[in-house]
CSV table of N, CA, C and O in Angstrom, one decimal:
chain,number,residue,atom,x,y,z
A,1,PRO,N,103.6,131.2,106.6
A,1,PRO,CA,103.9,130.0,107.6
A,1,PRO,C,102.7,129.1,107.8
A,1,PRO,O,102.8,128.3,108.4
A,2,TYR,N,101.7,129.4,107.2
A,2,TYR,CA,100.3,128.6,107.4
A,2,TYR,C,99.9,128.2,106.0
A,2,TYR,O,98.8,128.2,105.8
A,3,SER,N,100.9,127.7,105.3
A,3,SER,CA,100.6,127.2,103.8
A,3,SER,C,99.9,125.8,104.0
A,3,SER,O,100.0,125.1,105.0
A,4,PHE,N,99.1,125.6,103.1
A,4,PHE,CA,98.6,124.1,102.9
A,4,PHE,C,99.6,123.1,102.4
A,4,PHE,O,99.0,122.0,102.4
A,5,PHE,N,100.6,123.6,101.9
A,5,PHE,CA,101.8,122.5,101.7
A,5,PHE,C,103.2,123.2,102.0
A,5,PHE,O,103.2,124.3,102.2
A,6,GLN,N,103.9,122.1,102.1
A,6,GLN,CA,105.3,122.4,102.7
A,6,GLN,C,106.3,121.9,101.6
A,6,GLN,O,106.1,120.6,101.0
A,7,TRP,N,107.4,122.5,101.3
A,7,TRP,CA,108.5,121.8,100.4
A,7,TRP,C,109.4,121.3,101.5
A,7,TRP,O,109.9,121.8,102.4
A,8,LEU,N,109.9,120.1,101.1
A,8,LEU,CA,111.1,119.6,102.0
A,8,LEU,C,112.2,118.9,101.1
A,8,LEU,O,112.1,118.4,100.1
A,9,PRO,N,113.4,119.6,101.2
A,9,PRO,CA,114.5,119.0,100.5
A,9,PRO,C,114.8,117.6,100.8
A,9,PRO,O,114.7,117.1,102.1
A,10,ILE,N,115.2,116.7,99.9
A,10,ILE,CA,115.5,115.6,100.3
A,10,ILE,C,117.0,115.0,99.7
A,10,ILE,O,117.6,116.0,99.1
A,11,PRO,N,117.6,114.0,100.1
A,11,PRO,CA,118.9,113.9,99.9
A,11,PRO,C,119.2,113.7,98.5
A,11,PRO,O,118.4,113.6,97.6
A,12,GLN,N,120.6,114.2,98.1
A,12,GLN,CA,120.9,114.3,96.7
A,12,GLN,C,121.0,113.0,95.8
A,12,GLN,O,120.9,113.0,94.8
A,13,ASN,N,120.9,111.9,96.7
A,13,ASN,CA,120.9,110.5,96.0
A,13,ASN,C,119.4,110.1,95.7
A,13,ASN,O,119.2,108.9,95.3
A,14,CYS,N,118.7,111.0,95.8
A,14,CYS,CA,117.2,110.8,95.4
A,14,CYS,C,116.5,111.9,94.7
A,14,CYS,O,116.6,113.0,95.2
A,15,THR,N,115.7,111.6,93.5
A,15,THR,CA,115.0,112.8,92.8
A,15,THR,C,113.5,112.7,93.5
A,15,THR,O,113.1,111.9,94.1
A,16,GLY,N,112.8,114.0,93.4
A,16,GLY,CA,111.3,113.9,93.8
A,16,GLY,C,110.7,113.2,93.2
A,16,GLY,O,110.0,112.4,94.0
A,17,LYS,N,111.0,112.7,92.0
A,17,LYS,CA,109.8,111.8,91.4
A,17,LYS,C,110.2,110.3,91.8
A,17,LYS,O,109.3,109.6,92.2
A,18,ALA,N,111.3,109.9,92.4
A,18,ALA,CA,111.7,108.6,92.8
A,18,ALA,C,111.0,108.7,94.3
A,18,ALA,O,110.7,107.6,94.8
A,19,PHE,N,111.4,109.8,94.9
A,19,PHE,CA,110.6,109.8,96.5
A,19,PHE,C,109.2,109.7,96.4
A,19,PHE,O,108.4,108.9,97.2
A,20,GLU,N,108.5,110.3,95.5
A,20,GLU,CA,107.1,110.4,94.9
A,20,GLU,C,106.7,108.8,94.8
A,20,GLU,O,105.8,108.2,95.5
A,21,THR,N,107.4,108.2,94.2
A,21,THR,CA,107.1,106.7,93.8
A,21,THR,C,107.1,105.9,95.1
A,21,THR,O,106.5,105.0,95.3
A,22,MET,N,108.3,106.1,95.7
A,22,MET,CA,108.5,105.2,97.0
A,22,MET,C,107.4,105.6,97.9
A,22,MET,O,107.1,104.4,98.4
A,23,MET,N,106.9,106.7,98.1
A,23,MET,CA,105.9,107.0,98.9
A,23,MET,C,104.5,106.4,98.8
A,23,MET,O,103.8,106.0,99.6
A,24,ALA,N,104.4,106.6,97.5
A,24,ALA,CA,102.8,106.1,96.9
A,24,ALA,C,102.9,104.6,97.2
A,24,ALA,O,101.8,104.1,97.4
A,25,SER,N,104.1,103.7,97.3
A,25,SER,CA,103.9,102.3,97.4
A,25,SER,C,103.6,102.0,98.8
A,25,SER,O,103.3,101.0,99.2
A,26,GLN,N,103.8,103.2,99.6
A,26,GLN,CA,103.5,103.1,101.2
A,26,GLN,C,102.2,103.8,101.6
A,26,GLN,O,101.7,103.8,102.6
A,27,GLY,N,101.3,104.0,100.4
A,27,GLY,CA,99.8,104.7,100.4
A,27,GLY,C,100.1,106.2,100.9
A,27,GLY,O,99.3,106.6,101.3
A,28,VAL,N,101.2,106.9,100.7
A,28,VAL,CA,101.3,108.3,101.1
A,28,VAL,C,101.6,109.1,99.8
A,28,VAL,O,102.6,108.5,99.1
A,29,ARG,N,100.9,110.2,99.6
A,29,ARG,CA,101.0,110.9,98.2
A,29,ARG,C,101.8,112.2,98.6
A,29,ARG,O,101.3,113.0,99.4
A,30,VAL,N,102.9,112.4,97.9
A,30,VAL,CA,103.6,113.4,97.7
A,30,VAL,C,103.9,113.7,96.3
A,30,VAL,O,103.6,113.0,95.7
A,31,TYR,N,104.4,114.6,96.1
A,31,TYR,CA,104.8,115.2,94.7
A,31,TYR,C,106.1,115.7,94.5
A,31,TYR,O,106.6,116.4,95.4
A,32,GLY,N,106.8,115.0,93.7
A,32,GLY,CA,108.3,115.5,93.5
A,32,GLY,C,108.2,116.9,92.8
A,32,GLY,O,107.4,117.2,92.1
A,33,SER,N,109.4,117.7,93.0
A,33,SER,CA,109.6,119.0,92.5
A,33,SER,C,109.5,119.1,91.1
A,33,SER,O,109.2,120.3,90.4
A,34,GLU,N,109.8,117.9,90.2
A,34,GLU,CA,109.5,117.7,88.9
A,34,GLU,C,108.4,118.3,88.5
A,34,GLU,O,108.3,118.9,87.2
A,35,ARG,N,107.4,118.0,89.0
A,35,ARG,CA,105.9,118.3,88.5
A,35,ARG,C,105.5,119.7,88.5
A,35,ARG,O,104.7,120.1,87.7
A,36,PHE,N,106.6,120.6,89.3
A,36,PHE,CA,106.1,122.1,89.2
A,36,PHE,C,107.2,122.7,88.3
A,36,PHE,O,107.4,124.0,88.6
A,37,SER,N,108.2,122.1,87.9
A,37,SER,CA,109.2,122.8,87.2
A,37,SER,C,108.9,123.1,85.7
A,37,SER,O,108.3,122.5,85.2
A,38,LEU,N,109.5,124.2,85.3
A,38,LEU,CA,109.5,124.6,83.9
A,38,LEU,C,111.0,124.5,83.2
A,38,LEU,O,111.9,125.0,83.8
A,39,GLY,N,111.1,124.0,81.9
A,39,GLY,CA,112.2,124.1,81.6
A,39,GLY,C,113.2,123.0,82.0
A,39,GLY,O,112.8,122.1,82.7
A,40,GLU,N,114.5,123.3,81.9
A,40,GLU,CA,115.5,122.4,82.4
A,40,GLU,C,115.9,122.9,83.7
A,40,GLU,O,117.1,123.7,83.9
A,41,THR,N,115.4,122.4,84.5
A,41,THR,CA,115.7,123.0,86.1
A,41,THR,C,116.5,121.9,86.7
A,41,THR,O,116.4,120.6,86.3
A,42,GLN,N,117.4,122.1,87.4
A,42,GLN,CA,118.2,121.3,88.4
A,42,GLN,C,117.8,121.0,89.7
A,42,GLN,O,118.3,120.2,90.4
A,43,ASN,N,116.6,121.6,90.1
A,43,ASN,CA,116.0,121.4,91.3
A,43,ASN,C,115.0,120.2,91.7
A,43,ASN,O,113.8,120.4,91.6
A,44,THR,N,115.6,119.1,91.4
A,44,THR,CA,114.9,117.8,91.5
A,44,THR,C,114.9,117.2,92.8
A,44,THR,O,114.4,116.0,93.1
A,45,HIS,N,115.4,117.8,93.6
A,45,HIS,CA,115.5,117.3,95.0
A,45,HIS,C,114.8,117.6,96.2
A,45,HIS,O,115.3,118.0,97.2
A,46,PHE,N,113.5,117.7,95.9
A,46,PHE,CA,112.4,118.3,96.6
A,46,PHE,C,111.1,117.4,96.5
A,46,PHE,O,111.2,117.0,95.5
A,47,ILE,N,110.4,117.4,97.7
A,47,ILE,CA,109.2,117.0,97.6
A,47,ILE,C,108.0,118.0,98.2
A,47,ILE,O,108.5,118.8,99.0
A,48,ARG,N,106.9,117.9,97.6
A,48,ARG,CA,105.7,118.8,98.1
A,48,ARG,C,104.8,118.0,98.8
A,48,ARG,O,104.3,116.9,98.4
A,49,ILE,N,104.7,118.5,100.3
A,49,ILE,CA,103.8,117.8,101.3
A,49,ILE,C,102.6,118.5,101.5
A,49,ILE,O,102.8,119.8,101.9
A,50,THR,N,101.5,118.0,101.2
A,50,THR,CA,100.1,118.6,101.4
A,50,THR,C,99.8,118.3,102.6
A,50,THR,O,99.4,117.2,103.0
A,51,THR,N,99.4,119.5,103.6
A,51,THR,CA,99.2,119.1,104.8
A,51,THR,C,97.5,119.5,105.2
A,51,THR,O,97.1,119.3,106.2
A,52,SER,N,96.9,119.6,104.2
A,52,SER,CA,95.4,119.9,104.3
A,52,SER,C,94.4,118.8,103.8
A,52,SER,O,93.4,118.8,103.7
A,53,SER,N,95.2,117.7,103.1
A,53,SER,CA,94.5,116.7,102.7
A,53,SER,C,93.9,115.6,103.6
A,53,SER,O,92.9,114.8,103.4
A,54,PRO,N,94.7,115.3,104.6
A,54,PRO,CA,94.2,114.1,105.5
A,54,PRO,C,92.9,114.5,106.1
A,54,PRO,O,92.7,115.7,106.6
A,55,HIS,N,92.1,113.6,106.6
A,55,HIS,CA,90.8,113.6,107.0
A,55,HIS,C,91.0,113.8,108.6
A,55,HIS,O,90.0,114.3,109.2
A,56,THR,N,92.1,113.1,109.2
A,56,THR,CA,92.1,113.3,110.8
A,56,THR,C,93.8,113.7,110.9
A,56,THR,O,94.7,113.5,110.2
A,57,ILE,N,93.8,114.3,112.2
A,57,ILE,CA,95.1,114.5,112.8
A,57,ILE,C,96.1,113.4,112.7
A,57,ILE,O,97.3,113.4,112.5
A,58,GLU,N,95.4,112.5,113.1
A,58,GLU,CA,96.1,110.9,113.2
A,58,GLU,C,96.6,110.5,111.8
A,58,GLU,O,97.8,110.0,111.7
A,59,GLU,N,95.8,110.6,110.7
A,59,GLU,CA,96.2,110.3,109.4
A,59,GLU,C,97.3,111.1,108.9
A,59,GLU,O,98.3,110.5,108.3
A,60,LEU,N,97.2,112.4,109.2
A,60,LEU,CA,98.5,113.3,108.9
A,60,LEU,C,100.0,112.9,109.8
A,60,LEU,O,100.9,112.7,109.1
A,61,ARG,N,99.6,112.6,110.9
A,61,ARG,CA,100.7,112.0,111.8
A,61,ARG,C,101.2,110.7,111.1
A,61,ARG,O,102.5,110.7,111.0
A,62,THR,N,100.5,109.7,111.0
A,62,THR,CA,101.0,108.6,110.4
A,62,THR,C,101.8,108.9,109.0
A,62,THR,O,102.8,108.5,108.9
A,63,GLY,N,101.1,109.8,108.0
A,63,GLY,CA,101.8,109.9,106.9
A,63,GLY,C,103.3,110.4,107.0
A,63,GLY,O,104.2,110.3,106.5
A,64,LEU,N,103.1,111.8,107.9
A,64,LEU,CA,104.5,112.4,108.1
A,64,LEU,C,105.4,111.4,108.6
A,64,LEU,O,106.7,111.4,108.4
A,65,ASN,N,105.1,110.5,109.6
A,65,ASN,CA,105.9,109.4,110.1
A,65,ASN,C,106.8,108.7,109.0
A,65,ASN,O,108.0,108.2,109.3
A,66,LEU,N,105.8,108.2,108.1
A,66,LEU,CA,106.3,107.4,107.0
A,66,LEU,C,107.5,108.1,106.2
A,66,LEU,O,108.3,107.5,105.6
A,67,ILE,N,107.1,109.4,106.1
A,67,ILE,CA,107.7,110.3,105.4
A,67,ILE,C,109.3,110.5,106.0
A,67,ILE,O,110.2,110.3,105.3
A,68,LYS,N,109.0,110.8,107.2
A,68,LYS,CA,110.2,110.7,108.0
A,68,LYS,C,111.2,109.4,108.0
A,68,LYS,O,112.5,109.7,107.6
A,69,GLU,N,110.6,108.3,108.1
A,69,GLU,CA,111.3,107.1,108.2
A,69,GLU,C,111.9,106.8,106.8
A,69,GLU,O,113.1,106.5,106.8
A,70,SER,N,111.2,107.1,105.5
A,70,SER,CA,111.7,107.0,104.2
A,70,SER,C,113.1,107.8,104.2
A,70,SER,O,114.1,107.5,103.6
A,71,TYR,N,112.7,109.1,104.7
A,71,TYR,CA,113.8,110.0,104.5
A,71,TYR,C,115.1,109.7,105.3
A,71,TYR,O,116.3,109.6,104.5
A,72,GLN,N,115.0,109.1,106.7
A,72,GLN,CA,116.1,108.6,107.1
A,72,GLN,C,116.9,107.6,106.8
A,72,GLN,O,118.0,107.4,106.7
A,73,ASN,N,116.0,106.5,106.2
A,73,ASN,CA,116.6,105.5,105.4
A,73,ASN,C,117.3,105.8,104.2
A,73,ASN,O,118.5,105.2,103.8
A,74,LEU,N,117.0,106.7,103.4
A,74,LEU,CA,117.7,107.3,102.3
A,74,LEU,C,119.0,107.8,102.9
A,74,LEU,O,120.2,107.6,102.3
A,75,ILE,N,119.1,108.5,103.9
A,75,ILE,CA,120.4,108.9,104.6
A,75,ILE,C,121.3,108.0,105.2
A,75,ILE,O,122.4,107.9,104.8
A,76,GLU,N,120.7,107.0,105.7
A,76,GLU,CA,121.7,106.2,106.6
A,76,GLU,C,122.0,104.8,105.5
A,76,GLU,O,123.0,104.6,105.7
A,77,GLU,N,121.4,104.6,104.5
A,77,GLU,CA,121.6,103.7,103.6
A,77,GLU,C,122.6,104.0,102.4
A,77,GLU,O,123.3,103.4,101.7
A,78,ASP,N,122.5,105.4,102.1
A,78,ASP,CA,123.0,106.2,100.9
A,78,ASP,C,122.8,105.3,99.7
A,78,ASP,O,123.7,105.2,98.9
A,79,THR,N,121.6,104.8,99.5
A,79,THR,CA,121.4,104.2,98.2
A,79,THR,C,120.9,105.1,97.1
A,79,THR,O,120.2,106.2,97.5
A,80,SER,N,121.0,105.0,96.1
A,80,SER,CA,120.6,105.9,95.0
A,80,SER,C,119.2,105.4,94.4
A,80,SER,O,119.2,104.4,94.0
A,81,LEU,N,118.6,106.4,94.2
A,81,LEU,CA,117.2,106.4,93.8
A,81,LEU,C,117.0,107.2,92.8
A,81,LEU,O,115.9,107.6,92.4
A,82,ILE,N,118.0,107.9,92.1
A,82,ILE,CA,117.8,108.9,91.2
A,82,ILE,C,117.3,108.1,89.9
A,82,ILE,O,117.8,107.1,89.2
A,83,ILE,N,116.1,108.7,89.3
A,83,ILE,CA,115.4,107.8,88.3
A,83,ILE,C,115.4,109.0,87.0
A,83,ILE,O,115.2,110.1,87.5
């Protein structure tokens, strides 16, 4: 329960790689599950969020809020970001 990172499932209309790219454009670093996969895996709809990297709690809060907003936008718009 006290891990330095957390896995977050993301909507099926977006891969981890695409979400990673989208968040990088907003200055937030997350990693798509594809980076940690071996072989031909189908689990590409996850991101890994590192919670130990921010320098302040406010920086962490800001990043998590940006992730939340992007996540909600994917659900609401139902746009496909599968790359």
